[in-house]
Structure formats: C-alpha cells, structure tokens
Short mmCIF file of C-alpha atoms in Angstrom, two decimals:
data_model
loop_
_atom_site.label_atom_id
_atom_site.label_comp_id
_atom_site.label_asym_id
_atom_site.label_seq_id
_atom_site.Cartn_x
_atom_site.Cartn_y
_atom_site.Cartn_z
CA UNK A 1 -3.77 36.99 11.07
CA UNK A 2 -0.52 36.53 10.05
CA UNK A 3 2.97 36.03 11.57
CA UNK A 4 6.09 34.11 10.91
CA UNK A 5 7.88 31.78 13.16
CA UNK A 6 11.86 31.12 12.80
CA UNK A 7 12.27 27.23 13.73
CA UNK A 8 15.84 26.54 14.11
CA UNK A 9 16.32 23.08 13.60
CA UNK A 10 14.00 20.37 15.48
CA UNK A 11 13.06 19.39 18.95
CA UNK A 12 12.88 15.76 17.67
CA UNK A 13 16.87 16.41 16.65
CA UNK A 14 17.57 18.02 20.28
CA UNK A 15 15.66 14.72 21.36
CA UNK A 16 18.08 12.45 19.95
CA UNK A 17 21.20 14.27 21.19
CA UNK A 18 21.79 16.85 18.35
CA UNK A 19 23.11 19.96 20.79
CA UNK A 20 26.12 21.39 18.95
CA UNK A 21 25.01 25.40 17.97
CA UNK A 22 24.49 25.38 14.70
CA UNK A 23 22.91 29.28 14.23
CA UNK A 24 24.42 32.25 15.83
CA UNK A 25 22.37 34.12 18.04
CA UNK A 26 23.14 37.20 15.76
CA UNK A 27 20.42 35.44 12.91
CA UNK A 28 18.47 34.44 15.69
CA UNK A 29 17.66 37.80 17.57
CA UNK A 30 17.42 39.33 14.47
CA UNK A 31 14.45 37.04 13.78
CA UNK A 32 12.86 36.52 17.33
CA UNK A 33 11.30 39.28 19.97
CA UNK A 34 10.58 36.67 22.02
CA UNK A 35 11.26 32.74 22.04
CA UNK A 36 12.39 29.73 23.53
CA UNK A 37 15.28 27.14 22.88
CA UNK A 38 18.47 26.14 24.30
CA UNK A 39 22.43 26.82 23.99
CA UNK A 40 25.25 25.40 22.72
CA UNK A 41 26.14 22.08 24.45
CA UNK A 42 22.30 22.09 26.02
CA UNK A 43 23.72 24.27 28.55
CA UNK A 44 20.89 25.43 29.88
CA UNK A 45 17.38 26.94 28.83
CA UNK A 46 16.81 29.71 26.59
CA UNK A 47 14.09 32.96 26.94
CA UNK A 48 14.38 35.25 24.22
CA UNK A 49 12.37 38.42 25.38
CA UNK A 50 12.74 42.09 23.33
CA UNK A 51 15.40 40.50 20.73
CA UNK A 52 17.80 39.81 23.78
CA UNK A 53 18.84 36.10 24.86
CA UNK A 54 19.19 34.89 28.20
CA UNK A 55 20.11 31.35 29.46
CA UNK A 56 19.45 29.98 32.90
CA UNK A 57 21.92 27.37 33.63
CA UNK A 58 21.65 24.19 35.93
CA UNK A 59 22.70 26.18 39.07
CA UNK A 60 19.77 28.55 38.25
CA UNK A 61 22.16 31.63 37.28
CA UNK A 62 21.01 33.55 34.52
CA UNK A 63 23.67 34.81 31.75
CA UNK A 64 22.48 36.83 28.68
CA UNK A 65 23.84 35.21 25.09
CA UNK A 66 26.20 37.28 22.88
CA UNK A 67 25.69 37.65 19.33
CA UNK A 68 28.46 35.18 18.54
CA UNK A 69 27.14 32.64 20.82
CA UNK A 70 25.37 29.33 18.76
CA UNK A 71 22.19 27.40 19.64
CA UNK A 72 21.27 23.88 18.37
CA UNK A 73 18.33 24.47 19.22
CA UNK A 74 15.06 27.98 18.94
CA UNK A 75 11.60 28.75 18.29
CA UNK A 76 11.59 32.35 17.29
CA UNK A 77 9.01 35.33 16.24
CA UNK A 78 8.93 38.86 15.94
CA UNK A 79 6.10 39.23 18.29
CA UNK A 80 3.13 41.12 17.24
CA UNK A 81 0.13 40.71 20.20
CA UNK A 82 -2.74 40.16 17.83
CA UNK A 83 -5.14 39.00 20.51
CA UNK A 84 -5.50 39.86 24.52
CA UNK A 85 -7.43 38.49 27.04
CA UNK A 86 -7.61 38.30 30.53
CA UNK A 87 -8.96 35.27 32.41
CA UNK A 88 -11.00 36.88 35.73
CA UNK A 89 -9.47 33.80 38.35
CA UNK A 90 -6.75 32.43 39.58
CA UNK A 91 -5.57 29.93 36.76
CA UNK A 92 -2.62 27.03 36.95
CA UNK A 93 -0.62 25.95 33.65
CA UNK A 94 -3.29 23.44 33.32
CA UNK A 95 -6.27 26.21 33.44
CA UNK A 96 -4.31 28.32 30.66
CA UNK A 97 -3.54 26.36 28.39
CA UNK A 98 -7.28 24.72 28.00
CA UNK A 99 -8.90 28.84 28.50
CA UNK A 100 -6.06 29.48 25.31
CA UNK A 101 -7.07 26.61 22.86
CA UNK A 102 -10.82 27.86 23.67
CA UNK A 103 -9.87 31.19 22.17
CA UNK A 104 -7.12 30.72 19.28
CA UNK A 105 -8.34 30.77 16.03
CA UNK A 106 -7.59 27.24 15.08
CA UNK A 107 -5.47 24.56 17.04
CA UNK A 108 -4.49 23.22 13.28
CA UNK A 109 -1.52 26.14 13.12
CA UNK A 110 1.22 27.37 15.78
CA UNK A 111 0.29 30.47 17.95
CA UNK A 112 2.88 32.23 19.93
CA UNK A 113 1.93 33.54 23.37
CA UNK A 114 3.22 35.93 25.90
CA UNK A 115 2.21 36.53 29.59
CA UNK A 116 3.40 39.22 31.58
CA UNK A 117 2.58 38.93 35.42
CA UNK A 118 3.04 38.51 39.03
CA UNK A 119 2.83 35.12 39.53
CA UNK A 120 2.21 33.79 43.04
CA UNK A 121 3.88 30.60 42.67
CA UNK A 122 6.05 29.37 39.73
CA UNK A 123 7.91 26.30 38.84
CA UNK A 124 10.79 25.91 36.49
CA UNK A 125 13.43 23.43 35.06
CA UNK A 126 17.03 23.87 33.68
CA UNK A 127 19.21 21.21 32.04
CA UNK A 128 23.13 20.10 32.57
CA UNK A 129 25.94 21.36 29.83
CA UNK A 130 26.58 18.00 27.98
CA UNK A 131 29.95 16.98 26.82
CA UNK A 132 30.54 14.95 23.77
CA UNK A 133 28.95 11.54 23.11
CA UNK A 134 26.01 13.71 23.64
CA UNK A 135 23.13 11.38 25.55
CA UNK A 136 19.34 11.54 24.73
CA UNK A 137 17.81 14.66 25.87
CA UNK A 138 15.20 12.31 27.61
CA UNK A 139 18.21 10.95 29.93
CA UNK A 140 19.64 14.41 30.60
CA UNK A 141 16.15 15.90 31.67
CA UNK A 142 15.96 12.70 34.27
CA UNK A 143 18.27 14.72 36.14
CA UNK A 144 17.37 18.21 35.72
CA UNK A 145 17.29 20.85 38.25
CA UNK A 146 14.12 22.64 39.44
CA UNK A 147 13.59 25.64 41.11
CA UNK A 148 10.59 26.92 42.37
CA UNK A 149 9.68 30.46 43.41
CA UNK A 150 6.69 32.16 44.89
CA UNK A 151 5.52 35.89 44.16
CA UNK A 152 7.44 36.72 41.55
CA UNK A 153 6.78 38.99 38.36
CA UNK A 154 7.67 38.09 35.26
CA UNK A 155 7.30 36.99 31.36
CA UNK A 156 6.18 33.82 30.42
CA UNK A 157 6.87 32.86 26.46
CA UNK A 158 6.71 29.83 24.12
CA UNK A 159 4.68 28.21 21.40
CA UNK A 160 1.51 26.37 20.85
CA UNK A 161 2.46 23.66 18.29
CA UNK A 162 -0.65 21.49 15.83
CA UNK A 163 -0.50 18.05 16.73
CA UNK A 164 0.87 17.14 13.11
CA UNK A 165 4.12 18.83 14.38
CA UNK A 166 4.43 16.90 17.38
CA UNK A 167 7.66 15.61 16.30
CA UNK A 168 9.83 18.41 15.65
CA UNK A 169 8.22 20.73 18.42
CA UNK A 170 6.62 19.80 21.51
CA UNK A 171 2.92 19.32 20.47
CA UNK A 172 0.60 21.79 22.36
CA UNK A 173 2.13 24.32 24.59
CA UNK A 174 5.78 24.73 25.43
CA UNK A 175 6.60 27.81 27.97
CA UNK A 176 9.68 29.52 29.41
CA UNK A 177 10.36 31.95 31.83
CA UNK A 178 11.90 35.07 32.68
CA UNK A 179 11.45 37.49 36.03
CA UNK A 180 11.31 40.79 36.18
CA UNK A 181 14.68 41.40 38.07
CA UNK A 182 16.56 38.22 35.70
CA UNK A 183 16.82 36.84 38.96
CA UNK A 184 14.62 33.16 38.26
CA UNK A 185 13.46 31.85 35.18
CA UNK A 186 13.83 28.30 32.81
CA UNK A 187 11.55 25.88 31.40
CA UNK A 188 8.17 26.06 32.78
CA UNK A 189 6.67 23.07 34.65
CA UNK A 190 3.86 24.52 36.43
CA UNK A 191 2.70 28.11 37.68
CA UNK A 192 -0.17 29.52 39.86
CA UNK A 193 -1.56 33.51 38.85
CA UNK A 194 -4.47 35.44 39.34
CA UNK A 195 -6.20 37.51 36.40
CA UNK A 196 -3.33 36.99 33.67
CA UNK A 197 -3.32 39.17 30.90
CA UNK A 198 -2.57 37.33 28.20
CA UNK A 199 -1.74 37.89 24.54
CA UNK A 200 -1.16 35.45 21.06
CA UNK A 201 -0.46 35.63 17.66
CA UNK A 202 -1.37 33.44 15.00
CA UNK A 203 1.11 31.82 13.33
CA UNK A 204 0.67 31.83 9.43
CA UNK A 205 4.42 30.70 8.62
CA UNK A 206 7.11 28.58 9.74
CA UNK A 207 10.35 29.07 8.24
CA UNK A 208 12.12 25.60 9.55
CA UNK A 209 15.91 26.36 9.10
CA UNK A 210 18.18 22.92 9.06
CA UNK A 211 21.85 23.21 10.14
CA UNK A 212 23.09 22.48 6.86
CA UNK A 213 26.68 23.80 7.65
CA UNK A 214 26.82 21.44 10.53
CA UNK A 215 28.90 17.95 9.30
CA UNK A 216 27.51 16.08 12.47
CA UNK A 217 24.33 17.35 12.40
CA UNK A 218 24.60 16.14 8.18
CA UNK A 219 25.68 12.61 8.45
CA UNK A 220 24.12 11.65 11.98
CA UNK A 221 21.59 8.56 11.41
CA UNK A 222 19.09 9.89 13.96
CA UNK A 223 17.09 7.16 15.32
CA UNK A 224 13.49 8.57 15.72
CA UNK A 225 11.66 5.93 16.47
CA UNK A 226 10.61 7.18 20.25
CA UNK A 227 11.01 10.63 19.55
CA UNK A 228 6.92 11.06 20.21
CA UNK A 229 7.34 9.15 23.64
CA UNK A 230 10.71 11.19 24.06
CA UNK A 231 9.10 14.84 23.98
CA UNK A 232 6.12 13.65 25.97
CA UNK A 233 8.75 12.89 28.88
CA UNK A 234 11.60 15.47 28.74
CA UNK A 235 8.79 18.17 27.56
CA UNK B 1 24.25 24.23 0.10
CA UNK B 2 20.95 26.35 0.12
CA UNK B 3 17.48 25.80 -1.38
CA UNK B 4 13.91 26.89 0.08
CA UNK B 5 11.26 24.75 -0.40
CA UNK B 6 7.53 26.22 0.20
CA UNK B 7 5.39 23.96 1.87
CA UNK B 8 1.58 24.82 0.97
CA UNK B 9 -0.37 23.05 4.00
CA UNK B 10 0.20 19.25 4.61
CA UNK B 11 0.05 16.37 3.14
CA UNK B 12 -1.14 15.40 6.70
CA UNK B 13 -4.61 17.62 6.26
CA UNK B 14 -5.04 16.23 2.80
CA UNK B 15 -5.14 12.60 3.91
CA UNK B 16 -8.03 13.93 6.21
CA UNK B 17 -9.84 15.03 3.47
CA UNK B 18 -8.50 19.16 3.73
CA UNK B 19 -9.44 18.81 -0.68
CA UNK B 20 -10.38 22.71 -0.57
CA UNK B 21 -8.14 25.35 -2.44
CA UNK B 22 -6.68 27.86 -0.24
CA UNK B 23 -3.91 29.66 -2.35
CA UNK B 24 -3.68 30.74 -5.72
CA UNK B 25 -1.14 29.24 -8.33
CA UNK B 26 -0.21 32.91 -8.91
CA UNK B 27 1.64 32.52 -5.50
CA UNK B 28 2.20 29.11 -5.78
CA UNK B 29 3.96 29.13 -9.24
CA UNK B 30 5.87 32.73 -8.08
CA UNK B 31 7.98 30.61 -5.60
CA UNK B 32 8.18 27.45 -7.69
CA UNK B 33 10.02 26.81 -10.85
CA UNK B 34 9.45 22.41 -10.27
CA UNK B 35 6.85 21.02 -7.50
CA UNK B 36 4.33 18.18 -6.57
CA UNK B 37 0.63 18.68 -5.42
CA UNK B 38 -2.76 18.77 -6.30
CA UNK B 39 -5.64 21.27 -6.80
CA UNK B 40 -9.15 22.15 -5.42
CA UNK B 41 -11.36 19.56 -4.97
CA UNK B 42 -8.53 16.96 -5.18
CA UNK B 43 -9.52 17.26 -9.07
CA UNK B 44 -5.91 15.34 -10.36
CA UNK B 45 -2.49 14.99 -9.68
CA UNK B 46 -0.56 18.31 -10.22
CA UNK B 47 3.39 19.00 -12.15
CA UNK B 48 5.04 22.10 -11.82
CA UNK B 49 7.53 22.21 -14.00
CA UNK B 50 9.25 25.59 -15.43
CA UNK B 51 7.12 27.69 -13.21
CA UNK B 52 4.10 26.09 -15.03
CA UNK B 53 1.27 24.09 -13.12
CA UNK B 54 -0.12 21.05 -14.93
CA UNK B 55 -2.97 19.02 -13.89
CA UNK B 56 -3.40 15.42 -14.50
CA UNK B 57 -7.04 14.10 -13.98
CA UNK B 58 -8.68 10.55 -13.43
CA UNK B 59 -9.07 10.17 -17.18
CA UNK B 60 -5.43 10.74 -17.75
CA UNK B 61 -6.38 14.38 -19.60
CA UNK B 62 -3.42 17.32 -19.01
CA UNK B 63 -4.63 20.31 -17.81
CA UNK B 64 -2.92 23.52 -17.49
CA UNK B 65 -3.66 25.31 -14.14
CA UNK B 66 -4.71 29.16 -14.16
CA UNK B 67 -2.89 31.99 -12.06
CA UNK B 68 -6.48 31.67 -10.47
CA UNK B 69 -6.97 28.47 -9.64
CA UNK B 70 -6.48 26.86 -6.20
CA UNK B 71 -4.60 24.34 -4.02
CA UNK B 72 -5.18 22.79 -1.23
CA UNK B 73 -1.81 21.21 -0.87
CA UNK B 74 1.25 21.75 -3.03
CA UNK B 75 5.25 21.28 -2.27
CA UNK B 76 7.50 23.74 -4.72
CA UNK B 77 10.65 25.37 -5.43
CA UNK B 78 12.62 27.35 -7.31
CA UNK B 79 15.09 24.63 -8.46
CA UNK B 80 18.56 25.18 -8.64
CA UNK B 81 20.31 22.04 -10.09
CA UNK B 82 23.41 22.23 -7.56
CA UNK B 83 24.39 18.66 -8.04
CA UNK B 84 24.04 16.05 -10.82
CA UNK B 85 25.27 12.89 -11.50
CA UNK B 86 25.00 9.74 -14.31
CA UNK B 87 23.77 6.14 -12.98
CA UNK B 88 25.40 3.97 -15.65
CA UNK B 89 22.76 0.75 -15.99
CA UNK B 90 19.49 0.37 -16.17
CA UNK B 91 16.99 1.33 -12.93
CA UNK B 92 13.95 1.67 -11.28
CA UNK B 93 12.26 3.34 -8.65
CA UNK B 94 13.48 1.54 -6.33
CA UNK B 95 16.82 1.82 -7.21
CA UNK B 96 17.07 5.56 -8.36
CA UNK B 97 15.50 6.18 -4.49
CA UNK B 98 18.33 4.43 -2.95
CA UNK B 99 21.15 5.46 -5.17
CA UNK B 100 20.35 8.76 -4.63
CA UNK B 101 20.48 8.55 -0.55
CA UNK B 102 23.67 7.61 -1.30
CA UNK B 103 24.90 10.93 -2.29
CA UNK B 104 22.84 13.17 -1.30
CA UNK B 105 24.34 15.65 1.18
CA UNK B 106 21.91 14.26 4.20
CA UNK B 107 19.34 12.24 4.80
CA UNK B 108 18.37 14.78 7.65
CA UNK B 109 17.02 17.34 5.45
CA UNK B 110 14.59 17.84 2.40
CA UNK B 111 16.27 17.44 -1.28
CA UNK B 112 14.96 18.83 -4.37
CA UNK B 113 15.44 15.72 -7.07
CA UNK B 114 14.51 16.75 -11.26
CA UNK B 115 14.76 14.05 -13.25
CA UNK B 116 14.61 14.37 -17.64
CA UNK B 117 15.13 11.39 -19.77
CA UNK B 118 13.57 8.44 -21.94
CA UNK B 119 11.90 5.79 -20.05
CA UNK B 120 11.49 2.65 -21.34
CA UNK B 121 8.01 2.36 -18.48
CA UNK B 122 6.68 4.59 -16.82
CA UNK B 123 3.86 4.09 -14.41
CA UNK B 124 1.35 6.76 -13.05
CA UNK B 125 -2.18 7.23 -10.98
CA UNK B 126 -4.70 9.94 -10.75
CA UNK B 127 -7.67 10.81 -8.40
CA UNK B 128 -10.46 11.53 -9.25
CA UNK B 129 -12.38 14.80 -8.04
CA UNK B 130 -14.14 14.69 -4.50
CA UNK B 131 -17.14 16.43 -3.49
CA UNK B 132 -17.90 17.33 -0.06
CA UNK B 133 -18.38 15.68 2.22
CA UNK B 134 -15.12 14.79 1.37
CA UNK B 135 -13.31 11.43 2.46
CA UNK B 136 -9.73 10.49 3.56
CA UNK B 137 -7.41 10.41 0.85
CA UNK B 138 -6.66 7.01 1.65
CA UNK B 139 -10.42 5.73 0.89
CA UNK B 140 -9.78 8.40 -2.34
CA UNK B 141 -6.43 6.65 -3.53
CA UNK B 142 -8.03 2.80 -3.18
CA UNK B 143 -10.14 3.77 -6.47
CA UNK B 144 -7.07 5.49 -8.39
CA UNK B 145 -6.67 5.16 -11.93
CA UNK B 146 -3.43 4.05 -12.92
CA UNK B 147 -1.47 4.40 -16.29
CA UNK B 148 1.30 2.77 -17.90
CA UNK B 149 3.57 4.09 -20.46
CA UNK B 150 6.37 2.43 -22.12
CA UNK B 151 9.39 4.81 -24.40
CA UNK B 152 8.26 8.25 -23.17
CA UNK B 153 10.94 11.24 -22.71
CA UNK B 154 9.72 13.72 -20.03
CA UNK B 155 11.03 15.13 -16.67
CA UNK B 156 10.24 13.27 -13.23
CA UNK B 157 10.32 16.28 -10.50
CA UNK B 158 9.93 15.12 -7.10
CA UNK B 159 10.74 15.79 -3.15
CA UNK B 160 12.76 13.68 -0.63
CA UNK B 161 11.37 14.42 2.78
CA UNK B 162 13.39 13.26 6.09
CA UNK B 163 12.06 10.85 8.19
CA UNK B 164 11.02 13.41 11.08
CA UNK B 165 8.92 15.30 8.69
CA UNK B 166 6.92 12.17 7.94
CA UNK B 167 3.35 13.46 9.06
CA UNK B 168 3.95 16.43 7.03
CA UNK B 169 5.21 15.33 3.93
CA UNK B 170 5.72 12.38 2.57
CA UNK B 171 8.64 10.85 4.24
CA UNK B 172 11.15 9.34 1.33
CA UNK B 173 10.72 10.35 -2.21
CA UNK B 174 7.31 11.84 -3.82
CA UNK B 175 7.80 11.74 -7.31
CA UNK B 176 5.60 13.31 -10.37
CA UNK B 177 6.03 12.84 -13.82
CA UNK B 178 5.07 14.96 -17.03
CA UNK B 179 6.17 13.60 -20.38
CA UNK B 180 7.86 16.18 -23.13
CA UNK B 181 4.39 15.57 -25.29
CA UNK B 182 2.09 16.75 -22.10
CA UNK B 183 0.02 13.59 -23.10
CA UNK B 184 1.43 11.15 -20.23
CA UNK B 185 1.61 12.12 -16.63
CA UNK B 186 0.96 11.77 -12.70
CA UNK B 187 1.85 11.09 -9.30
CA UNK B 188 4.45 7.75 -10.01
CA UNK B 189 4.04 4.86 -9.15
CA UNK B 190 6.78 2.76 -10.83
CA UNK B 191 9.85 3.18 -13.29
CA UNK B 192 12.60 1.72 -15.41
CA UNK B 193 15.11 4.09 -17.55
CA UNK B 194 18.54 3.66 -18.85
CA UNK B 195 21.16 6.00 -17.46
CA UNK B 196 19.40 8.79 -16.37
CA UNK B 197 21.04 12.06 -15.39
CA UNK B 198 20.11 13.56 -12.10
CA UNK B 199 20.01 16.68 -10.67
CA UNK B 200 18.99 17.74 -7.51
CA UNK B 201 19.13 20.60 -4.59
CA UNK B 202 19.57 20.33 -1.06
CA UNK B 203 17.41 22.62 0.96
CA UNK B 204 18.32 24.51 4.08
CA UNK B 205 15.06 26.20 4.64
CA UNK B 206 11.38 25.27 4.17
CA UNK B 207 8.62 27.71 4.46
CA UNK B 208 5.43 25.68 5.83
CA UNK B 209 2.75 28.25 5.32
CA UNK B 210 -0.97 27.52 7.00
CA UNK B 211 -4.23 28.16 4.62
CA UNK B 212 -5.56 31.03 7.59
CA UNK B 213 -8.10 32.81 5.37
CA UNK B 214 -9.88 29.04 5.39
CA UNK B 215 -12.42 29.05 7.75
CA UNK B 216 -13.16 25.33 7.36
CA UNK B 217 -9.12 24.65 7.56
CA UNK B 218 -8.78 26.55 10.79
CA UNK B 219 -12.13 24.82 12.37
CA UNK B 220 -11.44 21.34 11.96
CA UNK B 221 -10.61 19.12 14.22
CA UNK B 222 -8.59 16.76 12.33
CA UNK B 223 -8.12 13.30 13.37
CA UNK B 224 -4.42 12.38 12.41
CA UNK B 225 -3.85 8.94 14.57
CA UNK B 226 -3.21 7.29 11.80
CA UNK B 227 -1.80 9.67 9.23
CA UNK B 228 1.50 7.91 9.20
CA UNK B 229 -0.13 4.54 8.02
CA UNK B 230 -2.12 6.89 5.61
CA UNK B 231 0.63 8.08 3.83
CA UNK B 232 2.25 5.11 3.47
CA UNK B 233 -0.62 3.55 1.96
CA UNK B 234 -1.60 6.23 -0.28
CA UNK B 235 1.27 7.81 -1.43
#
C-alpha cells in the first residue's frame, strides 16, 4: 500500500479567497495522472486524467491547460489502481461513497479513486472567473452553474480525505468529472450508474506544497474561523 | 525560501491515544538533522538534534534513541539555518513566540525555529509511559512531571505550525529543549534568556506520511471532536 499525493496548497486557502496560480501546471502534470483542483482566477473546475489538464468553465466549455498555465489550487497522484471492485446495482453518489469507506483499508489516511463508466444520469458544477478583491469561495459557489446530463460515459476522479484534514481538503469524498468525448464534465454533485467498476489507491504520503513564491498568498491574514462550515457548503 | 519538513503521523492521533511506534528512527533521523516528538509507548518527550534522537522520560533521565526504536509521532527536518537574527533584552516564551511572527516570512506556512544559548530558566515536562489500553494524551499530560532549570546552555529546536494545520500539528510554536550537558531536557513549558540568537527555516513543503503497515492505526476509528481543545490543553 503505498502512494503519494501532491497537495498544492489548501482548500481551506481557496476557501478564504486565495485563487491566484501559484504552481504551473508543468510541476503539476508531472506529479498527477489524475486529480482535481481549479485554475488560475477560480476559473473554472479542474480534471486531471492521464497527466493532461482540462478545465470546464462556467458556460460548461471544456479547454485543456497548457504547461505554462498556474493553479491556486490541486490534489494530485500518479495513479496506481491498487484495489478494484465492482458494486452489482445501480448505485447514486450517496451509495458509493458508503460501499467505498466499507472497503478502503482505513478511513484514517487519503485514498484516491477512479471510476470509469457510462453513467445514466450525472450532475455537475462549475464556478465563475473571479477578478481581484477575490470573494469567499462559499459566495462564488452560491452562484455556480450546473449542468446535468443523462447517459453519458465517462471518468470520475478525486480524493477521499481523514476527517483530521477536513480543513485543508474537503473531508470525505471530493469527485470531478470528465466524459468520454470532453464534451461535459466539472465538480460532481450527484450521479446515477449501474455496476461501476471501481478502483483506489491508498494513500501513504502527502507532500503539501505552500505557494511560498506567492507575496499575497505570504502576507494574507486568512481568517479561518468558518473554514469547516465553508467547505461543508461550497463542497 | 525552501525547507521540507516530514510529518510522522499526527499529533491529532496521538491525543487519541495512537502511543504505538510505527517507524524506525533510522528513517526518522535520515530526514531530520533537528525535530520534536515522542517514542513508542509515549515513553518521554523526544529531541532531535544533529541527526541524533534523545529521549527525555518522566524521571527527567536522557535517553539516546536506537536506529531501531520506534515512533508513533515525530515532526523533523533537515535544518538549514536560512535566517537569523539577535533580540537585544531579556525574553520569554511568550515573547520569543511573538517576536518571531514578526519576521518570519509568513504566518501561512510551517517555520523551522533552532534556538542555542544560556538560559537563565528553563522549564520542561515529561510523560510518563502508557500501557494499553492507552488513554488520550490529554488525561496523559494532566499527570506530567515538570522540571525547572535555572543557568543552563543548550539548544531549544522547535516547529511553528499555521493556524489551518491546527488538528495536525500543533498550531503556534512546539518547542523542545536539550541542554549542552544532556542532563536537562523536554517538551517546554516556559523560558527566560538574555539575547538569544535565532535561526530558523521557512518550509515550502511538508511530507505527512501515514503509519500503513499499523494495523491498529489503520482500524481505528478515532474520535477527534475535540482534538482542537486537546491540543491546546496538552501541548
């Protein structure tokens, strides 16, 4: 068991407006086969799938990243699929995520999972590019976009996170995703499939990266008191 | 700007009573050259300082750790003194805590603080070994033994941890002492010195690693509602 996640900066810094790139995606494909994050300015939500980046903006358009391209923002890992399973029914988000913790080996470190599948309904979120003062992340995903989409094949990614990291992940699950044909794809919100393979790794390293070449991101006095609250909403 | 700190579990899991030893000093003392921690079985309060591992237990007794021997929970790195400065008066803990936010780089991200000089007092505490079933650190820590020392020249290594990483660390400064002698040491409580010199390291990276050959580790269903209040009490 063994595999090493690349955490670029914080969700609980994202929370509290911090979405200036700070790492190019160069470092960051480098590190991650498959992940999840955002883009410079929050503009939009990230998939990383097979080292490559693609962000699906507000209007639901998909672009991939270039290398020079800078997120605030990623949860990366060289994907290795330790573990499959399939579940023999027709599951929700809901159903997965409660069959998953059943079968990881401990919910006390991160496990990074990967679903590949024809999904018969599907329900995903993007986010607004901010412009400088950057709001809460909270306030911005009060008016995010949502598009829905029915019989679709795809990739779902993302991250189980411990509860003790709660605040600089989303504790528990946190899934994005990508079709087939690029065509649909964001932050997932809810899903429908039937017999999902699925696949995980357990994580036994986290190498949290800070943006220590970022001035803002340096002398900010973050205010974290409802970042908890914060994640549990915009999440 | 550039330091990595390795994070050996939580401090989170140890204030839930996670006391066994699930890597080896040989790996632990490979990656750090100053640290904090403790060792299996919660047996003392542990110094690393030269890539040396020193154990203080409940009866104040120094004991040097073997490449062999275990911990549960340790925070080291390879220091690299990248800044230092003089505080011309006389301080204490208090002080030297909030002098030093003052300069460091951020407040956002972990720092690496080494401290060597006289000290006119010098207060420390040990814990005493735990068997199992073990308690919460916090039940542990009300029966501490506590030392005081007054004129004793040794080296104060220690951790700043940001405020998001509270339930992981301890948030603020976690400072350990060893004196020059070996005879006087611990996890500190309280300080005064006379111009000290300071040197510490600001760290871009931090590799949290998870003890996944621990069966009992991975099993556990830690409660952590109140690991915040915890730590404050107990560290």
């Amino acid at each position: 068991m063994s595999g090493r996640l690349f955490h670029y900066n914080t969700l609980g810094t994202l929370m509290k407006g911090g979405f200036d790139g700070a790492f190019t995606f160069e470092e960051v494909l480098k590190n991650g086969g498959i992940g999840i994050g955002t883009v410079d300015h929050l503009d939009g939500e990230l998939v990383i799938l097979d080292h490559h980046g693609y962000r699906f903006d507000v209007t639901g358009q998909i672009h991939e990243v270039h290398l020079e391209d800078t997120t605030p923002y990623a949860a990366v890992i060289d994907f290795i699929p330790e573990n499959k399973t399939t579940l023999n029914e027709k599951i929700n988000k809901e159903i997965l995520e409660e069959k998953m913790l059943g079968q990881f080996s401990s919910k006390n470190v991160f496990q990074a999972v990967k679903l590949h599948g024809r999904f018969s309904k599907i329900k995903c979120r993007s986010v607004q590019k901010q412009e400088k003062p950057y709001p809460d992340l909270v306030d911005v995903a009060r008016d995010q976009a949502e598009f829905t989409a029915e019989d679709v094949t795809g990739t779902l990614v993302g991250i189980y996170t411990p509860a003790l990291f709660g605040t600089i992940s989303a504790s528990g699950f946190h899934l994005h995703f990508i079709s087939d044909d690029h065509h649909f794809g964001g932050h997932v919100l809810a899903f429908e499939i039937n017999e999902p393979l699925i696949t995980w790794q357990t994580i036994d390293t986290v190498e949290q990266k800070f943006p220590v070449g970022d001035p803002t991101f340096m002398k900010t006095d973050f205010d974290y008191s409802s970042v908890l609250e914060d994640i549990a909403e915009a999440e």
